[in-house]
Amino acid sequence: MKFIKKNDIDFDEPIIIEAFPGTGLVGSIAAYQIIKELKLKYFGYFEIEGIPPITTIENGTPYPPVRAYANKNLVILFSDVIIPPNSINRLAELIVKTFSDNKPKLFVSLGGLIAGKSEKVFGIANKEKLLENLKNYVEIFNFGVLGGISGNLLIKCDDNGFDAIALLAETVGVRPDPRGGANLLEVLNKMFNLNVNVESLIKEAENIENKLKELAEQHLKMMSKKKEYPMYI
């Protein structure tokens, strides 16, 4: 497993946002809107064993499925495939290692929380000062189990002395939830002054849902194979 850089970017204490596929694809939906509106540059990709052998085509150009987009202040980690569970721990370590020399200001992990509705966004942080700041924007996720890469990334960041938070949006279920993605985007706009248009995301909900439907089905199949107790994924 490795990260392959494709373009040079002169980073200035960037915020690293991990938005890999999860419940309701809310992180993917919010990230896609950010990448598109801020016209982030393709930065590189993660080479991961065991992921589906697909290539993403955008405007006639091929891209690997697990990749990074960036400008000098922001990095978005995006994927068109579900990350295999047995790769999550190593990938979290690699993410921290890849960006540690760029003096990242904050790592942010985006995810969903099945609630049968799309209203609230909850927050988790690896430091007390971050929790206090999160209270200005979201409710704190006080108790539960955090699965997937979000929990791993919070721990790996803490082990290496980096600030990290997770933002979890309520979703109606596993299927793509543009409203949940919009709620995440509203919080990100307030926290980081991104000024990304939320209304256009809601208006494009049908197109976004069609684009991400296959990805959601992958996630649903993966969840149906799990026999563990329910948890956030």
Short mmCIF file of C-alpha atoms in Angstrom, two decimals:
data_model
loop_
_atom_site.label_atom_id
_atom_site.label_comp_id
_atom_site.label_asym_id
_atom_site.label_seq_id
_atom_site.Cartn_x
_atom_site.Cartn_y
_atom_site.Cartn_z
CA MET A 1 0.00 0.00 0.00
CA LYS A 2 1.35 3.42 -0.94
CA PHE A 3 0.43 6.96 -1.96
CA ILE A 4 1.53 8.07 -5.42
CA LYS A 5 1.80 11.83 -5.90
CA LYS A 6 0.86 13.09 -9.37
CA ASN A 7 1.09 16.87 -8.96
CA ASP A 8 3.04 19.27 -6.76
CA ILE A 9 1.12 21.57 -4.42
CA ASP A 10 2.71 24.10 -2.07
CA PHE A 11 0.68 23.37 1.07
CA ASP A 12 0.09 25.95 3.80
CA GLU A 13 -1.02 24.03 6.93
CA PRO A 14 -3.86 22.27 5.06
CA ILE A 15 -7.02 20.75 6.48
CA ILE A 16 -7.22 17.08 5.47
CA ILE A 17 -10.79 15.85 4.90
CA GLU A 18 -11.33 12.09 4.60
CA ALA A 19 -14.59 11.39 2.77
CA PHE A 20 -14.48 7.72 1.85
CA PRO A 21 -17.80 5.89 1.26
CA GLY A 22 -19.91 5.12 4.32
CA THR A 23 -23.50 5.10 5.51
CA GLY A 24 -25.73 7.18 3.25
CA LEU A 25 -22.63 8.26 1.31
CA VAL A 26 -23.04 11.62 3.04
CA GLY A 27 -19.30 12.24 3.21
CA SER A 28 -18.83 11.37 -0.46
CA ILE A 29 -21.71 13.65 -1.46
CA ALA A 30 -20.38 16.62 0.51
CA ALA A 31 -16.83 16.04 -0.73
CA TYR A 32 -17.89 15.77 -4.37
CA GLN A 33 -19.56 19.17 -4.12
CA ILE A 34 -16.46 20.72 -2.52
CA ILE A 35 -14.12 19.27 -5.16
CA LYS A 36 -16.35 20.51 -7.98
CA GLU A 37 -17.08 24.02 -6.70
CA LEU A 38 -13.60 24.84 -5.40
CA LYS A 39 -12.04 23.28 -8.52
CA LEU A 40 -9.54 21.32 -6.46
CA LYS A 41 -6.54 19.90 -8.30
CA TYR A 42 -5.91 16.17 -8.65
CA PHE A 43 -3.02 15.54 -6.25
CA GLY A 44 -2.43 11.79 -6.28
CA TYR A 45 -3.85 8.40 -5.39
CA PHE A 46 -3.64 5.51 -2.95
CA GLU A 47 -2.60 2.14 -4.32
CA ILE A 48 -4.48 -0.43 -2.23
CA GLU A 49 -4.53 -4.19 -2.68
CA GLY A 50 -7.93 -5.84 -2.78
CA ILE A 51 -10.03 -2.97 -4.11
CA PRO A 52 -12.20 -3.56 -7.20
CA PRO A 53 -10.24 -3.23 -10.48
CA ILE A 54 -11.98 -0.13 -11.80
CA THR A 55 -10.84 3.13 -13.33
CA THR A 56 -12.87 6.31 -13.00
CA ILE A 57 -13.29 8.41 -16.15
CA GLU A 58 -13.90 12.16 -15.82
CA ASN A 59 -14.09 14.33 -18.93
CA GLY A 60 -12.28 11.65 -20.91
CA THR A 61 -9.42 11.31 -18.42
CA PRO A 62 -8.79 8.13 -16.38
CA TYR A 63 -8.28 8.28 -12.61
CA PRO A 64 -7.60 5.63 -9.95
CA PRO A 65 -10.59 4.97 -7.66
CA VAL A 66 -9.02 6.13 -4.34
CA ARG A 67 -7.53 9.56 -4.81
CA ALA A 68 -6.81 13.00 -3.38
CA TYR A 69 -7.75 16.48 -4.60
CA ALA A 70 -6.24 19.62 -3.12
CA ASN A 71 -5.34 23.27 -3.08
CA LYS A 72 -2.78 24.80 -0.74
CA ASN A 73 -5.22 24.95 2.21
CA LEU A 74 -7.40 21.88 1.72
CA VAL A 75 -7.09 18.19 0.83
CA ILE A 76 -10.08 15.97 0.04
CA LEU A 77 -9.60 12.19 0.15
CA PHE A 78 -12.24 10.62 -2.11
CA SER A 79 -13.03 7.09 -3.25
CA ASP A 80 -15.29 5.48 -5.84
CA VAL A 81 -15.02 2.10 -4.10
CA ILE A 82 -15.56 0.70 -0.63
CA ILE A 83 -12.29 0.37 1.30
CA PRO A 84 -11.75 -3.31 2.27
CA PRO A 85 -12.02 -3.74 6.07
CA ASN A 86 -8.64 -5.48 6.28
CA SER A 87 -6.99 -2.43 4.67
CA ILE A 88 -8.51 0.24 6.91
CA ASN A 89 -5.90 0.23 9.68
CA ARG A 90 -2.94 0.46 7.30
CA LEU A 91 -4.68 3.08 5.18
CA ALA A 92 -5.29 5.28 8.24
CA GLU A 93 -1.59 5.01 9.09
CA LEU A 94 -0.62 5.84 5.51
CA ILE A 95 -2.89 8.91 5.40
CA VAL A 96 -1.23 10.35 8.50
CA LYS A 97 2.24 9.50 7.21
CA THR A 98 1.56 10.96 3.76
CA PHE A 99 0.54 14.39 5.04
CA SER A 100 2.55 14.63 8.27
CA ASP A 101 5.35 16.65 6.65
CA ASN A 102 2.85 19.25 5.35
CA LYS A 103 2.07 20.54 8.87
CA PRO A 104 -1.67 19.75 8.65
CA LYS A 105 -3.85 22.04 10.72
CA LEU A 106 -6.56 19.40 11.24
CA PHE A 107 -7.71 15.99 10.04
CA VAL A 108 -11.47 15.69 9.47
CA SER A 109 -13.34 12.43 8.86
CA LEU A 110 -16.86 12.53 7.39
CA GLY A 111 -19.46 9.83 7.93
CA GLY A 112 -23.09 8.94 8.42
CA LEU A 113 -25.23 7.68 11.27
CA ILE A 114 -28.47 5.82 10.48
CA ALA A 115 -31.33 7.58 12.25
CA GLY A 116 -34.28 7.30 9.86
CA LYS A 117 -34.05 11.04 9.22
CA SER A 118 -31.56 13.65 8.01
CA GLU A 119 -31.46 16.43 10.58
CA LYS A 120 -28.53 16.57 13.00
CA VAL A 121 -24.75 16.36 12.68
CA PHE A 122 -22.70 14.91 15.54
CA GLY A 123 -19.04 15.44 16.36
CA ILE A 124 -16.14 13.48 17.88
CA ALA A 125 -12.63 14.78 18.58
CA ASN A 126 -9.32 13.40 19.83
CA LYS A 127 -8.60 16.42 22.08
CA GLU A 128 -10.65 18.27 24.69
CA LYS A 129 -10.06 21.69 23.10
CA LEU A 130 -11.47 20.37 19.82
CA LEU A 131 -14.55 19.01 21.57
CA GLU A 132 -15.22 22.41 23.11
CA ASN A 133 -14.96 24.05 19.70
CA LEU A 134 -17.21 21.43 18.08
CA LYS A 135 -19.99 22.34 20.51
CA ASN A 136 -20.33 25.64 18.62
CA TYR A 137 -21.34 23.77 15.46
CA VAL A 138 -22.72 20.29 16.21
CA GLU A 139 -23.92 17.98 18.97
CA ILE A 140 -21.28 15.79 20.60
CA PHE A 141 -21.52 12.04 19.95
CA ASN A 142 -21.28 10.97 23.59
CA PHE A 143 -21.42 7.19 23.51
CA GLY A 144 -21.25 4.40 20.96
CA VAL A 145 -18.89 2.41 18.74
CA LEU A 146 -17.16 4.01 15.77
CA GLY A 147 -16.28 1.62 12.96
CA GLY A 148 -14.67 2.06 9.58
CA ILE A 149 -11.75 4.33 8.87
CA SER A 150 -13.07 7.27 10.92
CA GLY A 151 -12.24 5.73 14.28
CA ASN A 152 -8.87 4.46 13.09
CA LEU A 153 -7.92 7.86 11.71
CA LEU A 154 -8.78 9.61 14.99
CA ILE A 155 -6.55 7.20 16.92
CA LYS A 156 -3.64 7.31 14.45
CA CYS A 157 -3.72 11.11 14.43
CA ASP A 158 -3.68 11.18 18.22
CA ASP A 159 -0.77 8.72 18.31
CA ASN A 160 1.21 11.06 16.06
CA GLY A 161 0.25 14.31 17.78
CA PHE A 162 -2.20 15.62 15.19
CA ASP A 163 -5.60 17.20 15.85
CA ALA A 164 -8.51 15.23 14.39
CA ILE A 165 -12.30 15.31 14.42
CA ALA A 166 -15.12 13.24 12.93
CA LEU A 167 -18.41 14.69 11.73
CA LEU A 168 -21.33 12.24 11.51
CA ALA A 169 -24.53 13.27 9.76
CA GLU A 170 -27.84 11.57 10.43
CA THR A 171 -29.07 9.63 7.40
CA VAL A 172 -32.32 7.95 6.44
CA GLY A 173 -30.47 4.73 5.64
CA VAL A 174 -27.71 3.17 3.56
CA ARG A 175 -28.91 4.62 0.24
CA PRO A 176 -27.42 7.93 -0.97
CA ASP A 177 -28.73 10.76 1.19
CA PRO A 178 -28.09 14.20 -0.40
CA ARG A 179 -29.89 15.96 2.47
CA GLY A 180 -27.48 14.39 4.97
CA GLY A 181 -24.59 15.40 2.72
CA ALA A 182 -25.94 18.95 2.60
CA ASN A 183 -26.11 19.04 6.40
CA LEU A 184 -22.45 18.04 6.57
CA LEU A 185 -21.57 20.67 4.00
CA GLU A 186 -23.35 23.38 5.98
CA VAL A 187 -21.25 22.53 9.04
CA LEU A 188 -18.02 22.48 7.01
CA ASN A 189 -18.90 25.87 5.51
CA LYS A 190 -19.37 27.35 8.97
CA MET A 191 -16.26 25.78 10.46
CA PHE A 192 -13.83 26.48 7.61
CA ASN A 193 -15.44 29.28 5.57
CA LEU A 194 -15.55 27.14 2.43
CA ASN A 195 -18.48 29.04 0.89
CA VAL A 196 -19.61 26.01 -1.10
CA ASN A 197 -23.17 26.22 -2.45
CA VAL A 198 -25.44 23.89 -0.48
CA GLU A 199 -28.64 24.63 -2.43
CA SER A 200 -27.18 23.43 -5.72
CA LEU A 201 -26.29 20.15 -4.02
CA ILE A 202 -29.92 19.65 -2.99
CA LYS A 203 -31.16 20.59 -6.47
CA GLU A 204 -28.80 18.04 -8.03
CA ALA A 205 -29.88 15.35 -5.59
CA GLU A 206 -31.25 13.02 -8.29
CA ASN A 207 -28.10 13.21 -10.42
CA ILE A 208 -25.91 12.66 -7.37
CA GLU A 209 -28.03 9.70 -6.27
CA ASN A 210 -27.73 8.05 -9.69
CA LYS A 211 -23.97 8.62 -9.74
CA LEU A 212 -23.47 7.05 -6.32
CA LYS A 213 -26.16 4.34 -6.44
CA GLU A 214 -23.75 1.57 -7.42
CA LEU A 215 -21.38 2.59 -4.64
CA ALA A 216 -24.22 2.46 -2.12
CA GLU A 217 -25.11 -1.03 -3.29
CA GLN A 218 -21.51 -2.13 -2.67
CA HIS A 219 -21.77 -0.77 0.85
CA LEU A 220 -25.12 -2.48 1.44
CA LYS A 221 -23.69 -5.85 0.37
CA MET A 222 -20.71 -5.39 2.67
CA MET A 223 -22.97 -4.53 5.62
CA SER A 224 -25.23 -7.53 4.96
CA LYS A 225 -22.23 -9.83 5.40
CA LYS A 226 -21.40 -8.45 8.84
CA LYS A 227 -22.57 -10.49 11.81
CA GLU A 228 -21.19 -8.23 14.53
CA TYR A 229 -23.38 -6.06 16.74
CA PRO A 230 -24.66 -2.84 15.11
CA MET A 231 -22.23 0.05 14.96
CA TYR A 232 -21.47 3.18 13.02
CA ILE A 233 -19.67 2.40 9.76
#
